[in-house]
Each structure stands twice: as structure tokens, then as C-alpha cells.
Tab-separated table of C-alpha atoms in Angstrom:
chain	number	residue	atom	x	y	z
A	24	MET	CA	-30.182	-12.643	-13.713
A	25	PRO	CA	-29.893	-9.317	-15.589
A	26	ILE	CA	-32.381	-10.667	-18.160
A	27	PHE	CA	-34.824	-11.676	-15.398
A	28	GLU	CA	-34.474	-8.189	-13.911
A	29	LYS	CA	-35.082	-6.533	-17.292
A	30	VAL	CA	-38.101	-8.729	-18.058
A	31	SER	CA	-39.619	-7.859	-14.662
A	32	SER	CA	-39.118	-4.181	-15.460
A	33	LEU	CA	-40.857	-4.525	-18.854
A	34	ILE	CA	-43.839	-6.304	-17.245
A	35	LYS	CA	-44.072	-3.674	-14.523
A	36	ASP	CA	-43.947	-0.806	-17.036
A	37	ASN	CA	-46.559	-2.587	-19.211
A	38	VAL	CA	-44.608	-1.841	-22.394
A	39	ASP	CA	-46.154	-4.720	-24.377
A	40	ASN	CA	-49.514	-6.456	-24.490
A	41	ASP	CA	-47.914	-9.898	-24.915
A	42	VAL	CA	-46.780	-10.343	-21.308
A	43	GLU	CA	-47.327	-14.113	-21.440
A	44	SER	CA	-44.087	-14.692	-23.367
A	45	LEU	CA	-42.241	-12.518	-20.851
A	46	TYR	CA	-43.545	-14.658	-17.976
A	47	GLU	CA	-42.377	-17.736	-19.891
A	48	ILE	CA	-38.858	-16.296	-20.022
A	49	LYS	CA	-38.933	-15.644	-16.257
A	50	THR	CA	-40.063	-19.205	-15.550
A	51	ASP	CA	-37.365	-20.631	-17.824
A	52	ILE	CA	-34.647	-18.527	-16.167
A	53	LYS	CA	-35.705	-19.731	-12.715
A	54	ARG	CA	-35.529	-23.323	-13.939
A	55	GLN	CA	-32.037	-22.853	-15.347
A	56	ILE	CA	-30.632	-20.984	-12.351
A	57	SER	CA	-32.115	-22.973	-9.463
A	58	ILE	CA	-33.150	-26.542	-8.655
A	59	PRO	CA	-36.892	-26.539	-7.800
A	60	GLU	CA	-36.859	-30.012	-6.212
A	61	LYS	CA	-34.131	-28.838	-3.824
A	62	ASN	CA	-36.007	-25.791	-2.527
A	63	GLY	CA	-34.561	-23.499	-5.166
A	64	ILE	CA	-30.882	-24.077	-4.357
A	65	LEU	CA	-28.760	-22.391	-7.015
A	66	ARG	CA	-27.049	-24.650	-9.520
A	67	LEU	CA	-23.952	-22.456	-9.527
A	68	LYS	CA	-21.678	-22.696	-6.478
A	69	LEU	CA	-19.101	-19.921	-5.936
A	70	LEU	CA	-16.522	-19.125	-3.258
A	71	ASP	CA	-17.939	-18.084	0.103
A	72	LYS	CA	-18.400	-14.301	-0.198
A	73	ASP	CA	-19.314	-14.339	-3.914
A	74	ASP	CA	-21.750	-17.181	-3.181
A	75	GLU	CA	-23.375	-15.144	-0.414
A	76	ILE	CA	-23.769	-12.156	-2.742
A	77	LEU	CA	-25.123	-14.306	-5.591
A	78	ASN	CA	-27.725	-15.971	-3.367
A	79	ASN	CA	-28.874	-12.668	-1.887
A	80	LEU	CA	-28.967	-11.027	-5.317
A	81	THR	CA	-30.904	-13.922	-6.854
A	82	HIS	CA	-33.446	-13.987	-4.019
A	83	SER	CA	-33.998	-10.220	-4.159
A	84	ILE	CA	-34.449	-10.200	-7.951
A	85	PHE	CA	-36.804	-13.208	-7.917
A	86	GLU	CA	-38.864	-11.676	-5.116
A	87	GLY	CA	-38.699	-8.097	-6.417
A	88	VAL	CA	-37.112	-6.652	-3.279
A	89	GLU	CA	-33.995	-4.560	-2.669
A	90	PRO	CA	-30.755	-6.561	-2.327
A	91	SER	CA	-28.369	-6.045	0.565
A	92	ARG	CA	-25.715	-3.339	0.250
A	93	TRP	CA	-22.972	-5.015	-1.776
A	94	GLY	CA	-21.778	-1.914	-3.607
A	95	LYS	CA	-18.124	-2.156	-2.485
A	96	TYR	CA	-17.644	-5.743	-3.726
A	97	SER	CA	-16.173	-6.547	-7.158
A	98	PHE	CA	-18.774	-9.260	-7.843
A	99	TYR	CA	-21.672	-6.804	-7.466
A	100	LYS	CA	-19.846	-4.044	-9.396
A	101	ARG	CA	-19.348	-6.444	-12.315
A	102	TYR	CA	-23.009	-7.479	-12.196
A	103	LYS	CA	-24.151	-3.852	-12.366
A	104	PHE	CA	-21.663	-3.113	-15.162
A	105	ILE	CA	-22.938	-6.038	-17.262
A	106	THR	CA	-26.545	-5.022	-16.621
A	107	GLY	CA	-25.921	-1.477	-17.767
A	108	LYS	CA	-23.754	-2.454	-20.733
A	109	LEU	CA	-25.966	-5.194	-22.192
A	110	PHE	CA	-29.450	-3.834	-21.618
A	111	SER	CA	-29.182	-0.078	-22.030
A	112	ASP	CA	-30.656	-0.320	-25.549
A	113	ILE	CA	-33.229	-3.091	-24.908
A	114	GLU	CA	-36.677	-1.537	-24.613
A	115	THR	CA	-39.252	-3.998	-26.005
A	116	ARG	CA	-40.429	-7.593	-25.519
A	117	LYS	CA	-39.027	-8.503	-28.934
A	118	ASP	CA	-35.605	-7.085	-28.039
A	119	ILE	CA	-35.349	-9.122	-24.851
A	120	SER	CA	-36.812	-12.296	-26.434
A	121	ASP	CA	-34.358	-12.160	-29.323
A	122	PHE	CA	-31.428	-11.642	-26.974
A	123	TYR	CA	-32.518	-14.465	-24.639
A	124	ASN	CA	-32.975	-16.908	-27.520
A	125	LYS	CA	-29.457	-16.171	-28.732
A	126	LEU	CA	-28.058	-16.651	-25.233
A	127	ILE	CA	-29.653	-20.036	-24.536
A	128	ASN	CA	-28.546	-21.347	-27.926
A	129	ILE	CA	-24.876	-20.617	-27.359
A	130	GLU	CA	-22.693	-23.697	-27.683
A	131	LEU	CA	-19.775	-24.108	-25.275
A	132	LEU	CA	-16.618	-25.788	-26.524
A	133	GLN	CA	-14.233	-27.640	-24.213
A	134	ILE	CA	-10.539	-27.399	-25.083
A	135	SER	CA	-8.258	-29.974	-23.474
A	136	VAL	CA	-4.462	-29.688	-23.276
A	137	HIS	CA	-1.798	-31.857	-21.702
A	138	ASP	CA	-0.289	-29.509	-19.118
A	139	LEU	CA	-1.013	-26.322	-17.191
A	140	SER	CA	1.361	-24.031	-19.093
A	141	ASP	CA	-0.375	-24.930	-22.372
A	142	ALA	CA	-3.707	-24.098	-20.748
A	143	TYR	CA	-2.481	-20.606	-19.846
A	144	GLN	CA	-1.233	-20.040	-23.395
A	145	VAL	CA	-4.592	-21.066	-24.860
A	146	PHE	CA	-6.414	-18.796	-22.429
A	147	ALA	CA	-4.090	-15.857	-23.198
A	148	SER	CA	-4.710	-16.283	-26.950
A	149	LEU	CA	-8.492	-16.478	-26.615
A	150	ASN	CA	-8.546	-13.672	-24.065
A	151	SER	CA	-6.183	-11.311	-25.894
A	152	LYS	CA	-8.698	-8.454	-25.800
A	153	GLY	CA	-10.204	-9.269	-22.431
A	154	LEU	CA	-9.067	-8.869	-18.829
A	155	PRO	CA	-5.821	-10.868	-18.379
A	156	LEU	CA	-5.281	-13.357	-15.612
A	157	THR	CA	-3.498	-11.779	-12.671
A	158	PRO	CA	-0.484	-13.479	-11.046
A	159	LEU	CA	-2.804	-14.479	-8.201
A	160	ASP	CA	-5.242	-16.117	-10.621
A	161	LEU	CA	-2.345	-18.138	-12.013
A	162	LEU	CA	-1.024	-19.034	-8.565
A	163	LYS	CA	-4.456	-20.130	-7.400
A	164	ASN	CA	-4.804	-22.386	-10.457
A	165	VAL	CA	-1.383	-23.897	-9.745
A	166	PHE	CA	-2.443	-24.583	-6.162
A	167	LEU	CA	-5.801	-26.117	-7.116
A	168	GLY	CA	-4.109	-28.054	-9.921
A	169	ASN	CA	-2.048	-29.790	-7.226
A	170	ARG	CA	-5.269	-30.778	-5.426
A	171	GLY	CA	-4.998	-27.939	-2.950
A	172	ASP	CA	-7.696	-27.253	-0.374
A	173	ILE	CA	-9.765	-24.263	-1.492
A	174	ASN	CA	-10.611	-23.429	2.131
A	175	LYS	CA	-6.931	-22.988	2.928
A	176	TRP	CA	-6.495	-20.772	-0.112
A	177	ASP	CA	-9.376	-18.655	1.180
A	178	LYS	CA	-7.646	-18.468	4.568
A	179	LEU	CA	-4.519	-17.094	2.871
A	180	ARG	CA	-6.595	-14.699	0.784
A	181	ASP	CA	-8.403	-13.405	3.887
A	182	LEU	CA	-5.084	-12.159	5.295
A	183	PHE	CA	-4.990	-9.689	2.418
A	184	SER	CA	-8.664	-8.779	2.384
A	185	PRO	CA	-9.360	-5.785	4.618
A	186	ASN	CA	-13.097	-5.104	4.620
A	187	GLU	CA	-13.463	-8.463	2.821
A	188	GLU	CA	-12.113	-7.042	-0.479
A	189	LEU	CA	-8.839	-8.557	-1.703
A	190	ASN	CA	-5.811	-6.258	-1.865
A	191	ASP	CA	-4.485	-7.857	-5.038
A	192	SER	CA	-1.235	-5.873	-5.238
A	193	LYS	CA	-0.303	-6.545	-1.601
A	194	MET	CA	-0.899	-10.291	-1.892
A	195	THR	CA	1.077	-10.393	-5.160
A	196	GLN	CA	3.902	-8.531	-3.432
A	197	PHE	CA	3.844	-11.160	-0.702
A	198	VAL	CA	4.029	-14.240	-2.930
A	199	LEU	CA	6.957	-12.760	-4.864
A	200	ASN	CA	8.864	-11.835	-1.697
A	201	ASN	CA	7.979	-15.131	-0.052
A	202	TYR	CA	9.776	-17.068	-2.762
A	203	ASP	CA	12.792	-14.754	-2.582
A	204	ALA	CA	12.932	-15.014	1.211
A	205	PHE	CA	12.561	-18.754	1.729
A	206	GLU	CA	12.871	-20.676	-1.530
A	207	ASN	CA	15.752	-18.964	-3.323
A	208	MET	CA	18.868	-19.424	-1.185
A	209	LYS	CA	21.390	-19.707	-4.034
A	210	THR	CA	20.973	-16.820	-6.470
A	211	THR	CA	20.295	-13.094	-6.070
A	212	SER	CA	17.762	-12.969	-8.898
A	213	SER	CA	14.364	-11.864	-7.639
A	214	MET	CA	11.314	-13.740	-8.799
A	215	THR	CA	9.310	-11.995	-11.520
A	216	LYS	CA	5.579	-12.294	-12.159
A	217	GLY	CA	6.386	-14.209	-15.340
A	218	GLN	CA	8.236	-16.905	-13.357
A	219	LEU	CA	5.540	-17.301	-10.722
A	220	VAL	CA	3.679	-20.267	-12.243
A	221	LYS	CA	6.767	-22.289	-13.073
A	222	LEU	CA	8.540	-21.799	-9.733
A	223	TYR	CA	5.515	-22.215	-7.482
A	224	SER	CA	4.455	-25.350	-9.377
A	225	ASN	CA	7.329	-27.144	-7.658
A	226	VAL	CA	6.736	-25.937	-4.089
A	227	PHE	CA	2.981	-26.590	-4.281
A	228	LYS	CA	3.649	-30.267	-4.865
A	229	SER	CA	3.809	-30.496	-1.082
A	230	GLU	CA	0.268	-30.440	0.338
A	231	GLU	CA	1.525	-28.805	3.543
A	232	TYR	CA	3.122	-25.836	1.780
A	233	ILE	CA	-0.083	-23.803	1.889
A	234	ASP	CA	0.162	-23.891	5.707
A	235	THR	CA	3.726	-22.583	5.462
A	236	LEU	CA	2.544	-19.867	3.088
A	237	ILE	CA	-0.153	-18.761	5.534
A	238	GLU	CA	2.376	-18.482	8.378
A	239	ASN	CA	4.806	-16.588	6.141
A	240	ALA	CA	2.009	-14.216	5.139
A	241	LYS	CA	1.489	-13.313	8.800
A	242	ILE	CA	5.192	-12.454	9.059
A	243	PHE	CA	4.975	-10.379	5.883
A	244	LYS	CA	2.074	-8.418	7.347
A	245	THR	CA	4.176	-7.443	10.374
A	246	ILE	CA	6.613	-5.816	7.919
A	247	ALA	CA	4.261	-4.411	5.272
A	248	ASN	CA	1.158	-3.518	7.255
A	249	SER	CA	-0.894	-0.834	5.484
A	250	GLU	CA	-2.369	0.158	8.860
A	251	TYR	CA	1.015	1.284	10.195
A	252	THR	CA	1.007	5.032	10.906
A	253	LYS	CA	3.913	5.639	13.293
A	254	TYR	CA	7.109	7.362	12.200
A	255	ASP	CA	9.303	5.751	14.841
A	256	TYR	CA	12.160	3.250	15.084
A	257	THR	CA	9.982	0.165	14.648
A	258	LEU	CA	8.731	-1.829	11.665
A	259	SER	CA	6.002	0.811	11.368
A	260	GLY	CA	8.625	3.500	10.814
A	261	LEU	CA	10.554	1.328	8.378
A	262	SER	CA	7.395	0.773	6.328
A	263	GLN	CA	7.131	4.551	5.724
A	264	LEU	CA	10.517	4.633	3.972
A	265	ASP	CA	10.026	2.710	0.690
A	266	SER	CA	11.951	-0.194	2.199
A	267	THR	CA	10.505	-3.026	0.080
A	268	THR	CA	14.004	-4.001	-1.074
A	269	SER	CA	14.678	-5.277	2.457
A	270	TYR	CA	11.597	-7.545	2.636
A	271	PRO	CA	13.250	-10.913	1.791
A	272	LEU	CA	15.999	-10.330	4.387
A	273	LEU	CA	13.555	-9.175	7.059
A	274	MET	CA	11.093	-11.999	6.416
A	275	TYR	CA	13.876	-14.549	6.713
A	276	ILE	CA	15.422	-13.272	9.961
A	277	LEU	CA	12.027	-12.670	11.580
A	278	LYS	CA	10.849	-16.199	10.849
A	279	GLU	CA	14.153	-17.829	11.833
A	280	LYS	CA	14.826	-15.473	14.749
A	281	GLU	CA	15.210	-18.221	17.363
A	282	LYS	CA	17.327	-20.485	15.169
A	283	LEU	CA	19.536	-17.531	14.307
A	284	GLU	CA	19.852	-16.733	18.041
A	285	LEU	CA	18.727	-13.142	17.624
A	286	ASN	CA	17.272	-11.449	20.706
A	287	ASP	CA	14.940	-8.430	20.787
A	288	ILE	CA	17.796	-5.967	21.357
A	289	GLN	CA	19.668	-7.272	18.320
A	290	MET	CA	16.518	-7.174	16.192
A	291	GLN	CA	15.948	-3.568	17.233
A	292	GLU	CA	19.527	-2.717	16.275
A	293	ILE	CA	19.006	-4.265	12.837
A	294	ILE	CA	15.733	-2.366	12.297
A	295	SER	CA	17.298	0.924	13.465
A	296	ASN	CA	20.219	0.557	11.077
A	297	LEU	CA	17.889	-0.289	8.201
A	298	ILE	CA	15.806	2.795	8.993
A	299	ASN	CA	18.840	5.085	9.033
A	300	PHE	CA	20.073	3.568	5.793
A	301	TYR	CA	16.759	4.105	3.984
A	302	VAL	CA	16.473	7.680	5.263
A	303	ARG	CA	19.911	8.439	3.820
A	304	ARG	CA	19.188	6.551	0.602
A	305	ASN	CA	15.873	8.364	0.071
A	306	VAL	CA	17.530	11.763	0.475
A	307	ALA	CA	20.596	11.053	-1.703
A	308	LEU	CA	18.650	8.839	-4.159
A	309	VAL	CA	21.598	6.430	-4.342
A	310	PRO	CA	22.252	3.562	-4.603
A	311	LYS	CA	19.605	2.343	-7.050
A	312	SER	CA	16.818	0.245	-5.547
A	313	SER	CA	17.766	-2.741	-7.689
A	314	ASN	CA	21.312	-2.658	-6.293
A	315	VAL	CA	20.042	-2.457	-2.720
A	316	ARG	CA	17.730	-5.425	-3.206
A	317	GLN	CA	20.495	-7.497	-4.786
A	318	LYS	CA	22.968	-6.763	-1.970
A	319	LEU	CA	20.456	-7.499	0.791
A	320	PHE	CA	19.347	-10.631	-1.072
A	321	GLU	CA	22.964	-11.784	-1.222
A	322	LEU	CA	23.369	-10.996	2.489
A	323	LYS	CA	20.332	-13.128	3.355
A	324	ASN	CA	21.742	-16.046	1.403
A	325	ASN	CA	25.137	-15.646	3.106
A	326	ILE	CA	23.485	-15.795	6.526
A	327	PHE	CA	21.869	-19.059	5.428
A	328	THR	CA	24.831	-20.734	3.692
A	329	LYS	CA	27.478	-19.649	6.220
A	330	LYS	CA	25.181	-20.466	9.148
A	331	LEU	CA	25.768	-17.064	10.777
A	332	LYS	CA	24.308	-16.519	14.248
A	333	SER	CA	23.563	-13.732	16.684
A	334	ASP	CA	26.140	-10.876	16.719
A	335	ASN	CA	27.703	-12.094	13.493
A	336	ILE	CA	24.406	-11.442	11.731
A	337	VAL	CA	24.106	-7.971	13.246
A	338	LYS	CA	27.681	-7.118	12.212
A	339	SER	CA	27.173	-8.482	8.693
A	340	ILE	CA	24.063	-6.343	8.211
A	341	GLN	CA	25.841	-3.267	9.624
A	342	GLN	CA	28.805	-3.785	7.311
A	343	CYS	CA	26.586	-4.285	4.266
A	344	LEU	CA	24.594	-1.117	5.006
A	345	LEU	CA	27.766	0.895	5.621
A	346	GLU	CA	29.100	-0.168	2.235
A	347	LEU	CA	25.817	0.702	0.523
A	348	SER	CA	25.077	3.940	2.363
A	349	PRO	CA	25.877	7.373	0.881
A	350	ASN	CA	28.729	8.958	2.880
A	351	ASP	CA	28.369	12.098	4.995
A	352	GLU	CA	29.840	14.342	2.315
A	353	LEU	CA	27.271	13.154	-0.217
A	354	MET	CA	24.506	13.562	2.394
A	355	ARG	CA	25.499	17.197	2.994
A	356	THR	CA	25.486	17.846	-0.746
A	357	SER	CA	22.117	16.104	-1.150
A	358	LEU	CA	20.589	18.162	1.665
A	359	GLU	CA	21.490	21.305	-0.263
A	360	ASP	CA	18.616	20.277	-2.545
A	361	GLY	CA	14.987	19.992	-1.536
A	362	ILE	CA	13.796	16.883	0.343
A	363	TYR	CA	10.047	17.447	0.593
A	364	ASP	CA	9.547	17.292	-3.163
A	365	LYS	CA	11.587	14.066	-3.350
A	366	ASN	CA	9.762	12.111	-0.667
A	367	LYS	CA	7.107	13.511	1.675
A	368	LYS	CA	7.064	10.500	4.006
A	369	THR	CA	10.833	10.523	4.422
A	370	SER	CA	10.686	14.272	5.087
A	371	ARG	CA	8.162	13.680	7.843
A	372	PHE	CA	10.253	10.865	9.311
A	373	ILE	CA	13.310	13.161	9.436
A	374	LEU	CA	11.447	16.038	11.107
A	375	VAL	CA	9.643	13.840	13.638
A	376	ASN	CA	12.791	12.037	14.717
A	377	LEU	CA	14.989	15.140	14.827
A	378	GLU	CA	12.391	16.575	17.188
A	379	ARG	CA	12.232	13.423	19.300
A	380	ASN	CA	16.001	13.237	19.529
A	381	ASP	CA	16.451	16.663	21.171
A	382	THR	CA	13.009	17.744	22.331
A	383	ASN	CA	12.328	19.648	25.527
A	384	TYR	CA	8.699	20.164	24.558
A	385	PHE	CA	7.521	16.576	25.029
A	386	HIS	CA	7.991	14.988	28.428
A	387	LYS	CA	6.136	12.926	31.015
A	388	GLY	CA	3.704	15.747	31.705
A	389	ASN	CA	3.255	16.523	27.995
A	390	PRO	CA	3.356	13.166	26.143
A	391	ASP	CA	4.599	12.856	22.560
A	392	THR	CA	1.704	13.339	20.102
A	393	LEU	CA	3.741	13.456	16.888
A	394	ASP	CA	2.101	10.250	15.578
A	395	LYS	CA	-1.381	10.971	16.937
A	396	PHE	CA	-4.474	11.832	14.907
A	397	ASN	CA	-7.141	14.424	15.622
A	398	GLU	CA	-10.282	12.455	16.528
A	399	ASP	CA	-12.604	15.015	14.930
A	400	THR	CA	-10.832	15.406	11.572
A	401	ASN	CA	-8.933	12.074	11.401
A	402	LYS	CA	-5.878	14.082	10.310
A	403	ARG	CA	-2.520	14.124	12.025
A	404	ILE	CA	-2.226	16.607	14.869
A	405	TRP	CA	1.278	17.614	13.742
A	406	GLU	CA	1.756	18.462	10.076
A	407	ILE	CA	4.699	19.648	7.996
A	408	GLU	CA	4.855	23.424	7.656
A	409	HIS	CA	6.736	25.299	4.920
A	410	ILE	CA	7.873	28.488	6.657
A	411	LEU	CA	8.345	30.159	3.280
A	412	PRO	CA	5.024	29.031	1.750
A	413	GLN	CA	4.758	26.940	-1.399
A	414	THR	CA	2.366	29.501	-2.902
A	415	LEU	CA	3.485	33.106	-2.614
A	416	ASN	CA	1.226	36.099	-2.142
A	417	ASN	CA	2.402	39.649	-2.876
A	418	GLU	CA	3.513	40.202	0.720
A	419	TRP	CA	5.874	37.215	0.531
A	420	ARG	CA	7.108	38.217	-2.937
A	421	ASN	CA	8.130	41.592	-1.597
A	422	GLU	CA	9.650	40.005	1.481
A	423	ILE	CA	12.017	37.610	-0.334
A	424	SER	CA	12.806	39.806	-3.332
A	425	PRO	CA	12.118	43.435	-2.409
A	426	ASN	CA	14.210	44.861	-5.257
A	427	ASP	CA	12.628	42.803	-8.040
A	428	ILE	CA	9.505	40.784	-7.219
A	429	SER	CA	9.659	39.117	-10.652
A	430	LYS	CA	12.520	37.013	-9.250
A	431	ALA	CA	10.525	35.871	-6.199
A	432	GLU	CA	9.237	32.631	-7.744
A	433	ALA	CA	12.720	31.535	-8.820
A	434	ILE	CA	14.110	32.265	-5.333
A	435	LYS	CA	11.255	30.345	-3.745
A	436	ASN	CA	11.747	27.351	-6.031
A	437	ASP	CA	15.425	27.158	-5.040
A	438	VAL	CA	14.795	26.825	-1.300
A	439	VAL	CA	11.146	26.103	-0.490
A	440	HIS	CA	11.564	22.305	-0.067
A	441	LEU	CA	14.891	22.426	1.806
A	442	LEU	CA	15.059	20.924	5.280
A	443	GLY	CA	15.926	24.459	6.460
A	444	ASN	CA	12.463	25.678	5.439
A	445	LEU	CA	10.479	22.890	7.095
A	446	THR	CA	9.130	22.441	10.601
A	447	LEU	CA	6.217	20.747	12.363
A	448	THR	CA	3.122	22.527	13.582
A	449	PRO	CA	-0.089	21.392	15.319
A	450	TYR	CA	-2.062	23.892	13.235
A	451	ASN	CA	-0.847	23.882	9.634
A	452	SER	CA	-4.084	24.993	7.949
A	453	GLY	CA	-4.156	28.328	9.765
A	454	LEU	CA	-0.609	29.324	8.885
A	455	GLY	CA	-0.775	28.937	5.106
A	456	ASN	CA	0.901	31.886	3.421
A	457	SER	CA	0.588	34.219	6.407
A	458	SER	CA	3.538	36.551	6.854
A	459	PHE	CA	6.623	35.420	8.763
A	460	LYS	CA	5.766	37.737	11.646
A	461	SER	CA	2.203	36.367	11.817
A	462	LYS	CA	3.463	32.775	11.758
A	463	LEU	CA	5.705	33.412	14.766
A	464	GLU	CA	2.882	34.300	17.125
A	465	TYR	CA	0.005	32.392	15.500
A	466	ARG	CA	-2.522	31.113	18.052
A	467	ASP	CA	-5.419	28.693	17.949
A	468	LYS	CA	-8.006	29.729	20.527
A	469	LYS	CA	-5.291	31.539	22.534
A	470	THR	CA	-2.968	28.496	22.388
A	471	LEU	CA	0.382	29.218	20.739
A	472	VAL	CA	0.836	26.974	17.674
A	473	GLY	CA	3.092	29.213	15.590
A	474	LEU	CA	6.841	29.199	15.052
A	475	ASN	CA	7.516	30.541	18.568
A	476	LEU	CA	6.264	27.224	19.947
A	477	ASN	CA	9.150	25.819	21.962
A	478	ILE	CA	9.892	22.658	20.005
A	479	PHE	CA	13.438	21.705	19.026
A	480	LEU	CA	12.854	22.271	15.302
A	481	ASN	CA	11.839	25.888	15.944
A	482	ASN	CA	14.940	26.694	17.991
A	483	SER	CA	16.996	26.989	14.797
A	484	ILE	CA	14.640	29.576	13.273
A	485	ASP	CA	16.188	33.051	13.508
A	486	LYS	CA	13.239	34.882	15.004
A	487	ASP	CA	15.098	38.159	15.480
A	488	ARG	CA	15.144	38.834	11.768
A	489	PRO	CA	12.184	40.847	10.485
A	490	THR	CA	11.870	38.630	7.385
A	491	TRP	CA	12.352	35.009	6.340
A	492	GLY	CA	14.110	34.491	3.038
A	493	LYS	CA	16.793	32.581	1.194
A	494	THR	CA	19.636	33.557	3.545
A	495	SER	CA	17.698	32.517	6.656
A	496	ILE	CA	16.726	29.203	5.077
A	497	LEU	CA	20.271	28.318	3.991
A	498	GLU	CA	21.694	29.145	7.434
A	499	ARG	CA	19.096	27.001	9.179
A	500	ASN	CA	19.628	24.246	6.599
A	501	LYS	CA	23.271	23.942	7.684
A	502	ILE	CA	22.238	23.658	11.352
A	503	LEU	CA	19.674	20.939	10.666
A	504	THR	CA	22.056	19.129	8.292
A	505	ASP	CA	24.499	18.763	11.218
A	506	SER	CA	21.655	17.337	13.327
A	507	PHE	CA	20.689	15.008	10.470
A	508	ILE	CA	24.234	13.617	10.081
A	509	GLN	CA	24.446	12.974	13.811
A	510	LYS	CA	21.016	11.347	14.071
A	511	PHE	CA	20.802	9.219	10.925
A	512	LYS	CA	24.049	7.311	10.981
A	513	ILE	CA	24.600	3.572	10.787
A	514	ASP	CA	26.100	2.131	13.958
A	515	GLU	CA	29.667	1.002	13.289
A	516	ASN	CA	30.136	-0.739	16.658
């Protein structure tokens, strides 16, 4: 197709008197690509979306018209890349004729091996400098190698294809967690990408397993949905907290909820405890993620092997999280360091839920908008505000270090990302590095949006002081640390 397109361009630009040979190339390409006696049906058959693009592209190039808008699709991007790469230096009839003659005289060799693993090794050797097969490519070949239905594979793929473009990393994450959640009930060793072919070769021997995989993918999407935006005590909130180490456990109990005799209240208790655990873990940065995954993996397997039900499951999860969770003393120490620079999403979750826990600002007449977006800008209405700004101007330098402004940056770096320096505001962009006094009374079209706004988080700001510096931040940090310890604790009952 790129050759046909280039030949058409040379004829149009009249770069050579011998156009007859160029027309011969076009006729030969049409013969090789389509079947004239079958109304020009293409000889090559691809998967649905790629096939649609190929047919539209072929028709538009043959007819000399503009193709549809396929710019966001990988197939079209690769076509344009090849066109630009191969033909940027071809300018004459002789150039294109020589290239075409080489192409049609290429000989293809078929290499046969006895099993699938040998085939992958041969491919890897021949493709050592090319684009490697992804885990999904390998898994698809395993599935088709067991006489799987390509339409069902496409159905699975579609679950991970927002805007019809596959989210490769999300689907890979699913197939790895799927095996850990439902197929590995004996060990605590997570599946690796290198084990994917070998382990899935066994489960795909059952023709019905693809249907199971599709149903499990729907469960996975309720846990790891990229469209989740709420910072609340639901799966949406949990997804904001780097909680992937809990996926096998969650997938298992969500799928087997009825068999495990778990009701909605118990499920909510489990999710709430997981959320509080991950908030604490993300602030303290302990235990290591690998240790968390192993412990929760082991817990899932214990629920299965010991046939735990109902309250016993809830208690087992609580006990496991209590054992893993950093204690209150470590949390207080950890909160003496910055949190915003460690994890912005966790920082937002903390601020939003501290506000919700004790708010007087939001009520029936003034509904909670902490998770809402501005329809005009598509940005969140409430954003995180650094009271002491991240970038200091001279006014702030003098304010926090009046005796020696050369020390201002060091003072700022010590405290700027502490919980005690953070709040929420519905008008972050206007506050910036305005002075503390200006931030208190800042208004947007006469509406108060500054630090005097009567939300819970602002109540701990000492507004009677003329300045806002290290002392003010550390005092407020202690107040909010007490609120944090009270709010983000794992239920021991």
C-alpha cells in the first residue's frame, strides 16, 4: 500500500516520462492485494478493528481520496511510520521500481518446531533487534494454540480497550492478578511475566476458561477502574492509594462473596480497613510492598484452605492488617516529615477525609463537592493548597526568615510538604504565593475562597498571627496528626 501511494504521487507530480511502468506497478499491486473476481475483497484478513482500518485505507488509496480519521489507532500509526521511513528518499521511477522488484522477489521461509515454547525461542532469536512479543501476545498465542475462539479473545480484549485502543499494561496486570487470585491457592509466589506462557498453557486446556477469564476481568475492573475519581471509602477511594498488592485478595472475595457468606456491611468494613491500612502504609513507607502482597496472598489462601466464612473472614483480614500496619508512634514520627512530596494522591485522600469526618461546611443545604469537577475547566473544584507556597517570593522570604533571608529556602524545604502546611481550597490558582494575610481573605467574585473559609481544615490555622512560618506549621501539624491517628485506624472490634 505505501508503494501504491508513492507511485500515485510520482504520476501526479509527473516526475518521469515513463509513466507506463508506474501504472504497471499499480495494476500489479492491486492484483496482489485484492481478489478481482470477488469484487476486490482483500486477500489479507485481520481482526475486526484492524480489518476495518485496512479496508478503508486500501479503498481510499486506490481511489485517491482521504481515508477516515484513524490517527489514534496503532495500526494506522505504524502504517504512517513505515511510509515515512521507507520512502523518504525515493524520488524517481527507477527508485520505486528497483525497490518494488526487490520486495516481490523476497522468499519467505517456514520454520517448524515441535512445541510452543520452542517457537517463542526461535522468534526471540530472530527478533532480537526488533519489537519483542508482549506478555499479551504470548498469552493470545497460547489461547489460540489450544483452539480458542478468537471472538471470545476479542471480547476479553474489549474490556481493556477504552476508545477502542487496548490498554496493554492494564490487561497484563489483570492476567497476572487473575492467576494469583484464582489459580494459585497453595503458594504465596506471585506469577511473573516470564511464567505466564507455561502456567496459562495448563488452564487454557479447558475451552470454557476464556468465559471464566472474561467474568474475572469484569470483577478486576470494579477494583482497578481507571475512570474512578472519588476519594471516598469505596473501591474508588482504595484505587487512589497504590493498593495493587491487595488485588488477588479482593478479586477472590468479591467473586466468591456469596459462597463466603459476606454481606454488604462486611464488605464495606473490609474495604474501609484496607483503605486505612494503605493510607498509613503510604505515609510511613513501611512495610515493603512485596511483604504486603505476600501476607495478603497468604491470607487469601488461608480463607480458601480453612474454608473461613463471614465474620471469621472479616476478623482474619483485620488481624492481618493490624499486624502489618505501622503503629501510632511510627505514624506520628512519619508525619513529622512531608507527605505531599511522598504521595500526592494519598495526601489528597487524607485532607478530603479529615474534612468529611468533622466538617460543618458541607451539609444538606450545601452538598459535598470535594470529588466534583468544574464543568468549564474539567479540573477538580477543590485543590490542595500549600499555605506556605512551594515557590517563595521576596515577601515570603522575609516573612519566614526576617533576620537572614538566605536561610528561607532551607526553612521552607523543612516544612512545606507537611500535613500542617496543607489545606483544601476551591480556588487554588488565585492564591499561589500571595502573602498569608492576602490568602486569609482571598475572594473569587466576592465569594470567600481563602483560608478564612469555614471548613474544618482551616479551623486549625492560627489566623491571629500576622505571619505564617515554621512555628505555625509545626503547631498545626501536631493538631492534624491527632486527627489523622483518630481517623485512619484499623478497626480492632
